[in-house]
PDB file of C-alpha atoms in Angstrom:
ATOM      1  CA  UNK R 233     -25.574  57.702 -70.694  1.00  0.00           C
ATOM      2  CA  UNK R 234     -22.252  57.645 -72.216  1.00  0.00           C
ATOM      3  CA  UNK R 235     -21.583  54.083 -71.219  1.00  0.00           C
ATOM      4  CA  UNK R 236     -24.785  52.849 -72.915  1.00  0.00           C
ATOM      5  CA  UNK R 237     -23.614  54.016 -76.307  1.00  0.00           C
ATOM      6  CA  UNK R 238     -19.734  53.160 -75.951  1.00  0.00           C
ATOM      7  CA  UNK R 239     -18.837  49.471 -77.109  1.00  0.00           C
ATOM      8  CA  UNK R 240     -15.519  48.220 -75.923  1.00  0.00           C
ATOM      9  CA  UNK R 241     -13.613  46.531 -78.884  1.00  0.00           C
ATOM     10  CA  UNK R 242     -11.431  43.582 -77.754  1.00  0.00           C
ATOM     11  CA  UNK R 243      -8.380  42.593 -79.374  1.00  0.00           C
ATOM     12  CA  UNK R 244      -6.759  38.804 -78.316  1.00  0.00           C
ATOM     13  CA  UNK R 245      -3.626  37.383 -79.100  1.00  0.00           C
ATOM     14  CA  UNK R 246      -3.841  33.538 -79.818  1.00  0.00           C
ATOM     15  CA  UNK R 247      -1.641  30.635 -80.711  1.00  0.00           C
ATOM     16  CA  UNK R 248      -2.304  28.411 -83.936  1.00  0.00           C
ATOM     17  CA  UNK R 249      -3.233  25.370 -81.712  1.00  0.00           C
ATOM     18  CA  UNK R 250      -6.060  27.213 -79.881  1.00  0.00           C
ATOM     19  CA  UNK R 251      -7.547  28.300 -83.261  1.00  0.00           C
ATOM     20  CA  UNK R 252      -7.156  24.896 -84.845  1.00  0.00           C
ATOM     21  CA  UNK R 253      -9.035  23.611 -81.581  1.00  0.00           C
ATOM     22  CA  UNK R 254     -11.774  25.921 -82.161  1.00  0.00           C
ATOM     23  CA  UNK R 255     -12.254  25.189 -85.713  1.00  0.00           C
ATOM     24  CA  UNK R 256     -12.234  21.344 -85.052  1.00  0.00           C
ATOM     25  CA  UNK R 257     -14.753  21.526 -82.020  1.00  0.00           C
ATOM     26  CA  UNK R 258     -17.084  23.655 -84.029  1.00  0.00           C
ATOM     27  CA  UNK R 259     -16.955  21.129 -86.982  1.00  0.00           C
ATOM     28  CA  UNK R 260     -17.421  18.167 -84.707  1.00  0.00           C
ATOM     29  CA  UNK R 261     -20.426  20.015 -83.164  1.00  0.00           C
ATOM     30  CA  UNK R 262     -21.977  20.707 -86.538  1.00  0.00           C
ATOM     31  CA  UNK R 263     -21.488  17.098 -87.486  1.00  0.00           C
ATOM     32  CA  UNK R 264     -23.852  16.131 -84.557  1.00  0.00           C
ATOM     33  CA  UNK R 265     -26.637  18.635 -85.598  1.00  0.00           C
ATOM     34  CA  UNK R 266     -29.296  17.939 -87.942  1.00  0.00           C
ATOM     35  CA  UNK R 267     -29.088  18.068 -91.867  1.00  0.00           C
ATOM     36  CA  UNK R 268     -30.821  21.185 -92.113  1.00  0.00           C
ATOM     37  CA  UNK R 269     -28.319  23.086 -89.716  1.00  0.00           C
ATOM     38  CA  UNK R 270     -25.501  21.512 -91.477  1.00  0.00           C
ATOM     39  CA  UNK R 271     -26.682  22.547 -94.871  1.00  0.00           C
ATOM     40  CA  UNK R 272     -27.458  26.025 -93.807  1.00  0.00           C
ATOM     41  CA  UNK R 273     -24.113  26.710 -92.195  1.00  0.00           C
ATOM     42  CA  UNK R 274     -22.190  25.205 -95.017  1.00  0.00           C
ATOM     43  CA  UNK R 275     -24.244  27.243 -97.658  1.00  0.00           C
ATOM     44  CA  UNK R 276     -23.699  30.626 -95.563  1.00  0.00           C
ATOM     45  CA  UNK R 277     -20.197  29.782 -94.768  1.00  0.00           C
ATOM     46  CA  UNK R 278     -19.359  29.205 -98.500  1.00  0.00           C
ATOM     47  CA  UNK R 279     -21.288  32.601 -99.474  1.00  0.00           C
ATOM     48  CA  UNK R 280     -19.189  34.323 -96.792  1.00  0.00           C
ATOM     49  CA  UNK R 281     -15.799  33.319 -97.979  1.00  0.00           C
ATOM     50  CA  UNK R 282     -16.421  34.074-101.340  1.00  0.00           C
ATOM     51  CA  UNK R 283     -17.428  37.360-100.397  1.00  0.00           C
ATOM     52  CA  UNK R 284     -14.593  37.820 -98.293  1.00  0.00           C
ATOM     53  CA  UNK R 285     -12.185  36.958-101.115  1.00  0.00           C
ATOM     54  CA  UNK R 286     -13.652  39.439-103.048  1.00  0.00           C
ATOM     55  CA  UNK R 287     -13.074  42.218-100.599  1.00  0.00           C
ATOM     56  CA  UNK R 288     -16.817  42.617 -99.200  1.00  0.00           C
ATOM     57  CA  UNK R 289     -18.630  42.404 -96.037  1.00  0.00           C
ATOM     58  CA  UNK R 290     -21.823  40.192 -95.361  1.00  0.00           C
ATOM     59  CA  UNK R 291     -23.748  42.276 -92.787  1.00  0.00           C
ATOM     60  CA  UNK R 292     -27.154  40.254 -93.169  1.00  0.00           C
ATOM     61  CA  UNK R 293     -25.181  36.849 -92.781  1.00  0.00           C
ATOM     62  CA  UNK R 294     -23.211  38.281 -89.928  1.00  0.00           C
ATOM     63  CA  UNK R 295     -26.344  39.523 -88.172  1.00  0.00           C
ATOM     64  CA  UNK R 296     -28.389  36.379 -88.784  1.00  0.00           C
ATOM     65  CA  UNK R 297     -25.760  33.772 -88.182  1.00  0.00           C
ATOM     66  CA  UNK R 298     -22.217  34.397 -87.648  1.00  0.00           C
ATOM     67  CA  UNK R 299     -22.464  36.787 -84.666  1.00  0.00           C
ATOM     68  CA  UNK R 300     -24.139  34.146 -82.684  1.00  0.00           C
ATOM     69  CA  UNK R 301     -20.835  32.151 -83.140  1.00  0.00           C
ATOM     70  CA  UNK R 302     -18.746  34.837 -82.077  1.00  0.00           C
ATOM     71  CA  UNK R 303     -20.926  35.227 -78.748  1.00  0.00           C
ATOM     72  CA  UNK R 304     -20.822  31.676 -78.294  1.00  0.00           C
ATOM     73  CA  UNK R 305     -17.300  31.020 -78.714  1.00  0.00           C
ATOM     74  CA  UNK R 306     -15.425  34.476 -77.940  1.00  0.00           C
ATOM     75  CA  UNK R 307     -17.973  36.337 -75.753  1.00  0.00           C
ATOM     76  CA  UNK R 308     -19.273  38.535 -78.815  1.00  0.00           C
ATOM     77  CA  UNK R 309     -16.973  41.524 -78.315  1.00  0.00           C
ATOM     78  CA  UNK R 310     -13.822  40.140 -80.172  1.00  0.00           C
ATOM     79  CA  UNK R 311     -13.296  42.051 -83.310  1.00  0.00           C
ATOM     80  CA  UNK R 312      -9.506  41.496 -84.064  1.00  0.00           C
ATOM     81  CA  UNK R 313      -7.095  38.685 -83.502  1.00  0.00           C
ATOM     82  CA  UNK R 314      -3.356  38.261 -83.861  1.00  0.00           C
ATOM     83  CA  UNK R 315      -2.234  34.821 -84.264  1.00  0.00           C
ATOM     84  CA  UNK R 316       1.603  34.023 -83.627  1.00  0.00           C
ATOM     85  CA  UNK R 317       3.567  30.848 -82.606  1.00  0.00           C
ATOM     86  CA  UNK R 318       3.342  28.822 -85.715  1.00  0.00           C
ATOM     87  CA  UNK R 319       2.017  29.027 -89.256  1.00  0.00           C
ATOM     88  CA  UNK R 320      -1.812  28.926 -89.319  1.00  0.00           C
ATOM     89  CA  UNK R 321      -3.557  26.571 -91.872  1.00  0.00           C
ATOM     90  CA  UNK R 322      -5.307  28.532 -94.710  1.00  0.00           C
ATOM     91  CA  UNK R 323      -8.645  26.750 -93.689  1.00  0.00           C
ATOM     92  CA  UNK R 324      -8.480  27.693 -89.942  1.00  0.00           C
ATOM     93  CA  UNK R 325      -7.906  31.303 -91.073  1.00  0.00           C
ATOM     94  CA  UNK R 326     -10.923  31.285 -93.472  1.00  0.00           C
ATOM     95  CA  UNK R 327     -12.870  29.855 -90.850  1.00  0.00           C
ATOM     96  CA  UNK R 328     -11.960  32.390 -87.952  1.00  0.00           C
ATOM     97  CA  UNK R 329     -12.565  35.280 -90.378  1.00  0.00           C
ATOM     98  CA  UNK R 330     -15.879  34.148 -91.795  1.00  0.00           C
ATOM     99  CA  UNK R 331     -17.428  32.291 -89.108  1.00  0.00           C
ATOM    100  CA  UNK R 332     -16.334  34.157 -86.185  1.00  0.00           C
ATOM    101  CA  UNK R 333     -16.524  37.556 -87.744  1.00  0.00           C
ATOM    102  CA  UNK R 334     -13.232  38.526 -86.612  1.00  0.00           C
ATOM    103  CA  UNK R 335     -10.061  40.271 -88.651  1.00  0.00           C
ATOM    104  CA  UNK R 336      -7.212  37.921 -88.046  1.00  0.00           C
ATOM    105  CA  UNK R 337      -3.661  38.792 -88.690  1.00  0.00           C
ATOM    106  CA  UNK R 338      -0.742  36.488 -88.556  1.00  0.00           C
ATOM    107  CA  UNK R 339       2.598  37.574 -86.697  1.00  0.00           C
ATOM    108  CA  UNK R 340       5.929  36.465 -87.302  1.00  0.00           C
ATOM    109  CA  UNK R 341       8.985  37.218 -85.373  1.00  0.00           C
ATOM    110  CA  UNK R 342      11.070  36.165 -82.505  1.00  0.00           C
ATOM    111  CA  UNK R 343       9.817  35.754 -78.861  1.00  0.00           C
ATOM    112  CA  UNK R 344      11.753  39.056 -77.909  1.00  0.00           C
ATOM    113  CA  UNK R 345       9.615  41.029 -80.705  1.00  0.00           C
ATOM    114  CA  UNK R 346       6.462  39.436 -79.690  1.00  0.00           C
ATOM    115  CA  UNK R 347       5.605  38.333 -83.306  1.00  0.00           C
ATOM    116  CA  UNK R 348       5.527  42.049 -84.232  1.00  0.00           C
ATOM    117  CA  UNK R 349       8.392  41.886 -86.720  1.00  0.00           C
ATOM    118  CA  UNK R 350       6.252  40.933 -89.609  1.00  0.00           C
ATOM    119  CA  UNK R 351       2.337  40.966 -89.517  1.00  0.00           C
ATOM    120  CA  UNK R 352       0.628  39.548 -92.474  1.00  0.00           C
ATOM    121  CA  UNK R 353      -1.808  41.945 -94.400  1.00  0.00           C
ATOM    122  CA  UNK R 354      -5.648  41.071 -94.542  1.00  0.00           C
TER     123      UNK R 354
END
């Protein structure tokens, strides 16, 4: 019974290149979809980005649209990501936070410190 109510939260370490590839692949797939899906995604994505910039969450949009993207791309359990290795572009960071419903931190530091010398705030 305990296992049914317990959800494992996953934390992933990633590189800027991987997140850029994910962002590019989703945009390419979206470009091939019909106009209704493209417009729906763009509208909901813009709303979600504006709400994130204001410090608000979007549980309805997450439930209807963006949680599915997290499931398709990351398996559905990822809640937090740490990116290191290079500077992540602002567009990719916004995309990962909004469309994949994850909290993304950027790390900076030498290899010996595992990019934990400095971690950017939300």
